[in-house]
Amino acid sequence: AFRVLEDAIVQRESDMDVAVVLGVGFPDFRGGVVRYARDRGLGHVVQRLEALAERHGERFAPNGLLRRLSGAGSRRD
């Protein structure tokens, strides 16, 4: 989701959330994948993705936008 945002395929976090809920079937009670990541804590998500990347390859590595947002605690939407 954060790669899609970073590549400007969608402009807003809320657009990404709607897309994954309606298009992929992400649980709507979670609010979407970006909302879920923010609720869990972006720092926590970065740590989990780094662990997955270590075990399963770079495709799981957190991208630059997610890393920046996790450190800054900022909102994009």
PDB file of C-alpha atoms in Angstrom:
ATOM      1  CA  ALA A   1       0.000   0.000   0.000  1.00  0.00           C
ATOM      2  CA  PHE A   2       2.775   2.437   0.869  1.00  0.00           C
ATOM      3  CA  ARG A   3       4.553   1.618  -2.404  1.00  0.00           C
ATOM      4  CA  VAL A   4       1.375   2.502  -4.288  1.00  0.00           C
ATOM      5  CA  LEU A   5       1.207   5.787  -2.381  1.00  0.00           C
ATOM      6  CA  GLU A   6       4.885   6.527  -2.924  1.00  0.00           C
ATOM      7  CA  ASP A   7       4.545   5.858  -6.663  1.00  0.00           C
ATOM      8  CA  ALA A   8       1.541   8.251  -6.742  1.00  0.00           C
ATOM      9  CA  ILE A   9      -0.759   5.580  -8.183  1.00  0.00           C
ATOM     10  CA  VAL A  10      -3.269   6.838  -5.629  1.00  0.00           C
ATOM     11  CA  GLN A  11      -3.066  10.282  -4.065  1.00  0.00           C
ATOM     12  CA  ARG A  12      -4.575   9.750  -0.623  1.00  0.00           C
ATOM     13  CA  GLU A  13      -4.333   7.096   2.060  1.00  0.00           C
ATOM     14  CA  SER A  14      -8.113   6.952   2.198  1.00  0.00           C
ATOM     15  CA  ASP A  15      -8.214   6.084  -1.532  1.00  0.00           C
ATOM     16  CA  MET A  16      -5.852   3.182  -0.895  1.00  0.00           C
ATOM     17  CA  ASP A  17      -7.989   1.975   1.995  1.00  0.00           C
ATOM     18  CA  VAL A  18     -11.178   2.048  -0.081  1.00  0.00           C
ATOM     19  CA  ALA A  19      -9.431   0.181  -2.904  1.00  0.00           C
ATOM     20  CA  VAL A  20      -8.251  -2.681  -0.695  1.00  0.00           C
ATOM     21  CA  VAL A  21     -11.573  -2.997   1.119  1.00  0.00           C
ATOM     22  CA  LEU A  22     -13.702  -2.991  -2.035  1.00  0.00           C
ATOM     23  CA  GLY A  23     -11.238  -4.517  -4.489  1.00  0.00           C
ATOM     24  CA  VAL A  24      -9.294  -7.084  -2.485  1.00  0.00           C
ATOM     25  CA  GLY A  25     -11.672  -7.835   0.355  1.00  0.00           C
ATOM     26  CA  PHE A  26      -9.564  -6.445   3.200  1.00  0.00           C
ATOM     27  CA  PRO A  27     -11.794  -6.479   6.312  1.00  0.00           C
ATOM     28  CA  ASP A  28     -13.786  -3.252   6.330  1.00  0.00           C
ATOM     29  CA  PHE A  29     -13.924  -3.145  10.120  1.00  0.00           C
ATOM     30  CA  ARG A  30     -10.145  -2.561  10.022  1.00  0.00           C
ATOM     31  CA  GLY A  31     -10.687   0.554   7.898  1.00  0.00           C
ATOM     32  CA  GLY A  32      -8.259  -0.466   5.165  1.00  0.00           C
ATOM     33  CA  VAL A  33      -4.639  -1.521   5.096  1.00  0.00           C
ATOM     34  CA  VAL A  34      -3.177   1.947   5.709  1.00  0.00           C
ATOM     35  CA  ARG A  35      -5.555   2.637   8.590  1.00  0.00           C
ATOM     36  CA  TYR A  36      -4.728  -0.779  10.052  1.00  0.00           C
ATOM     37  CA  ALA A  37      -0.992  -0.068   9.771  1.00  0.00           C
ATOM     38  CA  ARG A  38      -1.434   3.298  11.498  1.00  0.00           C
ATOM     39  CA  ASP A  39      -3.563   1.715  14.235  1.00  0.00           C
ATOM     40  CA  ARG A  40      -0.884  -0.948  14.834  1.00  0.00           C
ATOM     41  CA  GLY A  41       1.843   1.682  14.746  1.00  0.00           C
ATOM     42  CA  LEU A  42       3.973   2.353  11.684  1.00  0.00           C
ATOM     43  CA  GLY A  43       7.161   1.624  13.614  1.00  0.00           C
ATOM     44  CA  HIS A  44       5.793  -1.797  14.521  1.00  0.00           C
ATOM     45  CA  VAL A  45       4.859  -2.448  10.888  1.00  0.00           C
ATOM     46  CA  VAL A  46       8.363  -1.474   9.742  1.00  0.00           C
ATOM     47  CA  GLN A  47       9.905  -3.889  12.258  1.00  0.00           C
ATOM     48  CA  ARG A  48       7.647  -6.736  11.151  1.00  0.00           C
ATOM     49  CA  LEU A  49       8.361  -6.091   7.471  1.00  0.00           C
ATOM     50  CA  GLU A  50      12.103  -5.990   8.129  1.00  0.00           C
ATOM     51  CA  ALA A  51      11.873  -9.377   9.847  1.00  0.00           C
ATOM     52  CA  LEU A  52       9.872 -10.785   6.930  1.00  0.00           C
ATOM     53  CA  ALA A  53      12.386  -9.372   4.436  1.00  0.00           C
ATOM     54  CA  GLU A  54      15.213 -11.028   6.333  1.00  0.00           C
ATOM     55  CA  ARG A  55      13.481 -14.406   6.177  1.00  0.00           C
ATOM     56  CA  HIS A  56      11.697 -14.260   2.846  1.00  0.00           C
ATOM     57  CA  GLY A  57      13.385 -11.687   0.636  1.00  0.00           C
ATOM     58  CA  GLU A  58      13.498  -8.029  -0.223  1.00  0.00           C
ATOM     59  CA  ARG A  59       9.980  -7.871  -1.623  1.00  0.00           C
ATOM     60  CA  PHE A  60       8.813  -7.575   1.991  1.00  0.00           C
ATOM     61  CA  ALA A  61      11.191  -4.723   2.861  1.00  0.00           C
ATOM     62  CA  PRO A  62       9.451  -1.504   3.917  1.00  0.00           C
ATOM     63  CA  ASN A  63       9.735   1.244   1.326  1.00  0.00           C
ATOM     64  CA  GLY A  64      11.054   4.764   1.817  1.00  0.00           C
ATOM     65  CA  LEU A  65       7.679   6.410   2.411  1.00  0.00           C
ATOM     66  CA  LEU A  66       6.730   3.956   5.143  1.00  0.00           C
ATOM     67  CA  ARG A  67      10.118   4.386   6.804  1.00  0.00           C
ATOM     68  CA  ARG A  68       9.842   8.189   6.686  1.00  0.00           C
ATOM     69  CA  LEU A  69       6.300   8.209   8.028  1.00  0.00           C
ATOM     70  CA  SER A  70       7.166   5.781  10.819  1.00  0.00           C
ATOM     71  CA  GLY A  71       9.985   8.053  11.978  1.00  0.00           C
ATOM     72  CA  ALA A  72       8.116  11.319  11.609  1.00  0.00           C
ATOM     73  CA  GLY A  73       4.749  10.251  12.947  1.00  0.00           C
ATOM     74  CA  SER A  74       3.180  12.402  10.236  1.00  0.00           C
ATOM     75  CA  ARG A  75       0.006  12.061   8.227  1.00  0.00           C
ATOM     76  CA  ARG A  76      -0.119  12.128   4.478  1.00  0.00           C
ATOM     77  CA  ASP A  77      -3.882  12.269   3.949  1.00  0.00           C
TER      78      ASP A  77
END
